[in-house]
Amino acid sequence: MKRITFLLPILLSALTVLQARAQRTVVKSLSNNAIRIQWRQVDSALKIEEVSLKQNDRWTKTIPPSGEYTLLYSETRPSTESAETFEKITGGKFPEDAYHYQQTQWKESTTGVALNTAGQAFHFYPQTGEAKNQGLEFKSETDVATVTSHWKIDPRFPTDILVTMTLNAKKKGFFSLATPTLAALPVEQMSWVSVPGYFQGNFMQKNFALAYAYGHGIPNRPVVYRERCASTLSPLMSSKDGFTLSVVPEPGLARDPWAKDQITQVDWHLGLSHMNRKAQLSPTLYYPVLGEEKSEMEAGQSVSYSFRYSLIAGDWFQATKHAAIDIYKFRETLALRQSKQALTDRIEKMHHYLTDPKTSLWNIEEYKGKQIGAQSYLGGVVGSDKDAMKNSDYGAMWMLANATKDPELTQKVLPPAENFKLVQQQTDEGFFKGAVEGQYYLAKKKKFVEEWGEVVEPIALTYYVMLDIGNMLLFEPDNAELKERLRIGAEKLLSWQRKDGSFAVAYDRKTEQEIFKDIQDVRPTFYGLIVAHRMLKDEKYLKAAEKGAEWFLKNAVETGAFLGVCGDARYAPDFATGQSAQALLDLFDLTQNKKYQDAAVTCAKIYTSSIYTHPIADHKLKTVNGTAREDWEISQTGLSFEHGGIFGSATRHGPIQLASHAGMFIRIYQLTGEQLFADMARAAAIGRDAFVDSKTSVASYYWNAMNRGAGPYPHHAWWQIGWITDYLLSEAALRSNGKVNFPRGFVTPKVGPHQTYGFAPGDVFGDKANLIIKEGFAVADSPSIDPIISKSTTQNTYYVTLLNNSPQPTAFNLKIDNSKISETNAPATMKWAETNQKAAITNIKLPAFGSRTLAISYKP
């Protein structure tokens, strides 16, 4: 009896184990030769027990599996008011009341729906599952709805799982159905997490404002982002083991920013998050969005949507490429683009716009005994009474003047613009000696001011002293006054650099104390020291630049944390991220230290997350301000942000036409062979005529302005000339395999990485030649053809480099007007520089994105 009593617990334990094993038998599985997902039944719930990929003929378990579903329900429409307030990491309200451009966006981003606290959350697992339609169908019952999901492997992409979810309402109310948690990644196992366009990073950030507004670290809350600033619809997470899981909605699920005949940019159809409702790291979609379109339902109504899980043994960049190229057809939409006006023609037309004081809003004012010149700026500037003046791209100004030799520029624009620059820099002794007084001059108050308050920024010193004066010095290397001003600026920048290589974001003009201590200066402020070294030949500046770059690599590139340069947006991350990639490329050129080149490529990859890749563009007709447009003509795909994120301008205005990154992306493509960079550069640059004012050839800045021209920003035309030149000459160097190559100067303030040209001869098929602009000299009868003209420094030879900026082969005729140049005789010879064979200029044929250079020699 004692023996039986002793054995009874052992027998009962064994029985329990057997029962548990019986309960945990594999009941459902999806698998092929690449991926395997297994469900087990546990207490009447079907849970995912394994998610594996096949590598080297062996199954490898990836990210810890889950299989839990989440449904959000509210009897009433959720509030549109802010649900919480937040403080800066240094204390105090965020954002401050002075940043009125951000107030609406911040309010929208802190509602209960956005913070993912609204509604009642139902968490559950499927109760039943069966094989159906070449996949598995699961069914779940909750108190408020029945949820059905169908899972199958995509036959085109073997590690993608296609899922269709259907919600059938049992009660009246508002519903939002989340994508199930396929897997949840422990924080200690993450290597990268991103909602592209909003943030990317490799560490959790405890301060919510810093993570949510700036992307300086991963938000530790399951916030729900709008699709309006999601560049690629692919929230993702990467593990330290090298696996990346992303969730990609079916094309057409997110809002179309111009759905039919009016702007629909702010519509919210789809929510994206890096976490599930329980704040576990797991890329998640929410459809419909609670309180938004299609979320209100009566009992008996249903809603369905589809998406895919994509699981790869690769990094985040591979995952976003897959979403953009394979699912959202980015490369196919590039193939739709056709220009109606050549980019070179736009430069020539903008030349006329900028030399007409009426159209360019050019002003001459007297200040400190000098005639200073700048263009009116009618945007927001603190203290402005519609009297603000500004110059933008000094490199483009000097390039255009040098290339055209137009006295309207050389005599009437450049001298007062140079005076503007000289008086803009503070030369009085004191804490701010060498810095800039401000970006803008207020003519009525006769003073320089910053964009948004009494602040002095080290990066403004880099921009408006070092870069502008540096670019001028490239054309005027013997200008002693400019050299001295550059030196004063360099010394100030050097004195402001901290021991670790970093800089303050800004100083208070009155107290001289550092401000904005809640954010780090993760911007290429160190670039000013690159300029100083290159122009003044002092090694101490190069060492300081490297010191700054080392800090930047650790605190920005490695972490994915960047800062913007627009004071009115409280420095929301912007095009300075793309500029950072070029800064690192330039530092590599000086040092030949490959880590800077590698970091530049990483930075450029991160900047691809500032480029829209959705929705899929097509030929569908839409009405834009009374004009019929095909969808691809006004598509956002290929365009970049001014600043994205939750309170950037893109939330309302959409992306911008100022594609400063295009040339840099071509350079990165030439370096890496990564096709996405070339595709993104070309998608931004060509076929954008719907945004170009036909009278001036100046493109609108913001996407929502369509073709209203420069509007309140006439100085933007200089930036447009600058980026177009950089793009064209980068393409010429790429397509000619370096046979057409012009030296690059410095990047421009402040819109991105495009660089200055024309200050020194280039190399054209072994001959030294100067970049020139001769309007009407070489004109193609196809707007896809851009002729770039240069003149030999030693021969009476002109070179016409012809670029086919079309995704299709192009046949065209070229007209040469000899009267447009000083030589009036007919050319002695016309040869193709590539082959040295006689050239005919009719029925010229160039392949898609091809090039050819014509050498036209004249008799002495």
mmCIF file of C-alpha atoms in Angstrom, residues 157-273:
data_model
loop_
_atom_site.group_PDB
_atom_site.id
_atom_site.type_symbol
_atom_site.label_atom_id
_atom_site.label_comp_id
_atom_site.label_asym_id
_atom_site.label_seq_id
_atom_site.Cartn_x
_atom_site.Cartn_y
_atom_site.Cartn_z
ATOM 1 C CA PHE A 157 8.849 35.606 -52.814
ATOM 2 C CA PRO A 158 9.459 32.444 -50.808
ATOM 3 C CA THR A 159 10.027 34.125 -47.435
ATOM 4 C CA ASP A 160 6.912 36.323 -47.647
ATOM 5 C CA ILE A 161 3.662 35.285 -45.980
ATOM 6 C CA LEU A 162 0.482 36.785 -47.461
ATOM 7 C CA VAL A 163 -2.290 37.373 -44.939
ATOM 8 C CA THR A 164 -5.858 38.557 -45.411
ATOM 9 C CA MET A 165 -7.762 39.616 -42.301
ATOM 10 C CA THR A 166 -11.531 39.945 -42.062
ATOM 11 C CA LEU A 167 -13.467 41.475 -39.178
ATOM 12 C CA ASN A 168 -17.196 40.856 -38.775
ATOM 13 C CA ALA A 169 -18.724 43.200 -36.215
ATOM 14 C CA LYS A 170 -21.055 41.838 -33.547
ATOM 15 C CA LYS A 171 -21.762 45.248 -32.035
ATOM 16 C CA LYS A 172 -22.023 48.814 -33.221
ATOM 17 C CA GLY A 173 -18.900 50.887 -32.632
ATOM 18 C CA PHE A 174 -15.440 51.741 -33.889
ATOM 19 C CA PHE A 175 -12.976 48.994 -34.755
ATOM 20 C CA SER A 176 -9.302 48.661 -35.630
ATOM 21 C CA LEU A 177 -7.739 45.316 -36.434
ATOM 22 C CA ALA A 178 -3.997 44.954 -35.912
ATOM 23 C CA THR A 179 -1.770 42.574 -37.808
ATOM 24 C CA PRO A 180 -1.070 39.534 -35.614
ATOM 25 C CA THR A 181 2.217 39.385 -33.741
ATOM 26 C CA LEU A 182 4.098 36.846 -35.832
ATOM 27 C CA ALA A 183 7.139 37.270 -33.583
ATOM 28 C CA ALA A 184 8.240 39.605 -30.786
ATOM 29 C CA LEU A 185 11.867 40.574 -30.418
ATOM 30 C CA PRO A 186 13.363 41.012 -26.934
ATOM 31 C CA VAL A 187 14.965 44.443 -26.624
ATOM 32 C CA GLU A 188 18.353 42.964 -25.814
ATOM 33 C CA GLN A 189 18.307 41.075 -29.129
ATOM 34 C CA MET A 190 17.484 43.997 -31.442
ATOM 35 C CA SER A 191 20.042 45.533 -33.782
ATOM 36 C CA TRP A 192 17.834 47.976 -35.756
ATOM 37 C CA VAL A 193 14.207 49.061 -35.621
ATOM 38 C CA SER A 194 12.467 51.462 -37.979
ATOM 39 C CA VAL A 195 9.271 52.932 -39.282
ATOM 40 C CA PRO A 196 10.853 54.439 -42.429
ATOM 41 C CA GLY A 197 10.266 58.166 -42.671
ATOM 42 C CA TYR A 198 9.690 58.503 -38.937
ATOM 43 C CA PHE A 199 12.653 56.992 -37.156
ATOM 44 C CA GLN A 200 15.374 54.386 -37.252
ATOM 45 C CA GLY A 201 17.747 53.307 -34.508
ATOM 46 C CA ASN A 202 19.476 50.686 -32.408
ATOM 47 C CA PHE A 203 18.617 51.722 -28.846
ATOM 48 C CA MET A 204 15.524 52.385 -26.762
ATOM 49 C CA GLN A 205 14.936 56.012 -25.791
ATOM 50 C CA LYS A 206 13.281 56.642 -22.413
ATOM 51 C CA ASN A 207 12.422 60.267 -23.151
ATOM 52 C CA PHE A 208 9.318 60.137 -25.285
ATOM 53 C CA ALA A 209 9.635 63.581 -26.884
ATOM 54 C CA LEU A 210 13.203 62.886 -27.982
ATOM 55 C CA ALA A 211 12.244 59.558 -29.540
ATOM 56 C CA TYR A 212 8.891 60.579 -30.996
ATOM 57 C CA ALA A 213 9.716 64.007 -32.418
ATOM 58 C CA TYR A 214 13.345 63.424 -33.423
ATOM 59 C CA GLY A 215 13.831 59.677 -33.748
ATOM 60 C CA HIS A 216 16.777 59.865 -31.363
ATOM 61 C CA GLY A 217 16.305 56.314 -30.241
ATOM 62 C CA ILE A 218 13.351 53.989 -30.505
ATOM 63 C CA PRO A 219 10.113 55.106 -28.799
ATOM 64 C CA ASN A 220 9.374 52.853 -25.833
ATOM 65 C CA ARG A 221 5.640 53.116 -26.437
ATOM 66 C CA PRO A 222 3.535 51.454 -29.162
ATOM 67 C CA VAL A 223 2.683 54.698 -30.956
ATOM 68 C CA VAL A 224 0.776 54.538 -34.230
ATOM 69 C CA TYR A 225 2.190 56.553 -37.129
ATOM 70 C CA ARG A 226 0.303 57.987 -40.091
ATOM 71 C CA GLU A 227 1.174 56.932 -43.633
ATOM 72 C CA ARG A 228 1.619 60.557 -44.743
ATOM 73 C CA CYS A 229 5.300 60.638 -43.662
ATOM 74 C CA ALA A 230 6.000 56.918 -43.915
ATOM 75 C CA SER A 231 8.439 56.934 -46.820
ATOM 76 C CA THR A 232 8.313 53.182 -47.421
ATOM 77 C CA LEU A 233 5.351 51.299 -45.969
ATOM 78 C CA SER A 234 7.446 48.745 -44.144
ATOM 79 C CA PRO A 235 7.852 48.933 -40.357
ATOM 80 C CA LEU A 236 10.630 46.513 -39.462
ATOM 81 C CA MET A 237 12.934 45.098 -36.833
ATOM 82 C CA SER A 238 16.323 43.404 -37.187
ATOM 83 C CA SER A 239 17.848 41.006 -34.715
ATOM 84 C CA LYS A 240 21.463 40.692 -33.679
ATOM 85 C CA ASP A 241 21.356 37.235 -35.289
ATOM 86 C CA GLY A 242 20.961 38.895 -38.695
ATOM 87 C CA PHE A 243 17.231 38.405 -39.341
ATOM 88 C CA THR A 244 14.838 41.181 -40.359
ATOM 89 C CA LEU A 245 11.066 41.008 -40.071
ATOM 90 C CA SER A 246 8.947 43.618 -41.803
ATOM 91 C CA VAL A 247 5.218 44.041 -42.340
ATOM 92 C CA VAL A 248 4.127 45.486 -45.685
ATOM 93 C CA PRO A 249 0.524 46.492 -46.460
ATOM 94 C CA GLU A 250 -1.041 45.538 -49.751
ATOM 95 C CA PRO A 251 -0.665 48.406 -52.258
ATOM 96 C CA GLY A 252 -3.721 50.647 -52.249
ATOM 97 C CA LEU A 253 -4.423 50.248 -48.535
ATOM 98 C CA ALA A 254 -2.768 53.499 -47.473
ATOM 99 C CA ARG A 255 -4.111 56.904 -48.436
ATOM 100 C CA ASP A 256 -3.444 58.404 -51.870
ATOM 101 C CA PRO A 257 -2.231 62.012 -51.294
ATOM 102 C CA TRP A 258 -4.217 63.236 -54.331
ATOM 103 C CA ALA A 259 -6.904 60.631 -54.740
ATOM 104 C CA LYS A 260 -8.939 62.288 -57.475
ATOM 105 C CA ASP A 261 -9.404 66.046 -57.867
ATOM 106 C CA GLN A 262 -8.114 67.549 -54.619
ATOM 107 C CA ILE A 263 -5.431 67.046 -52.022
ATOM 108 C CA THR A 264 -5.991 64.131 -49.635
ATOM 109 C CA GLN A 265 -2.540 64.265 -48.023
ATOM 110 C CA VAL A 266 -3.807 64.299 -44.422
ATOM 111 C CA ASP A 267 -6.261 61.411 -44.748
ATOM 112 C CA TRP A 268 -5.415 58.554 -42.388
ATOM 113 C CA HIS A 269 -6.313 55.092 -43.641
ATOM 114 C CA LEU A 270 -3.460 53.032 -42.224
ATOM 115 C CA GLY A 271 -1.548 52.987 -38.940
ATOM 116 C CA LEU A 272 2.030 51.768 -38.664
ATOM 117 C CA SER A 273 4.013 50.874 -35.576
#
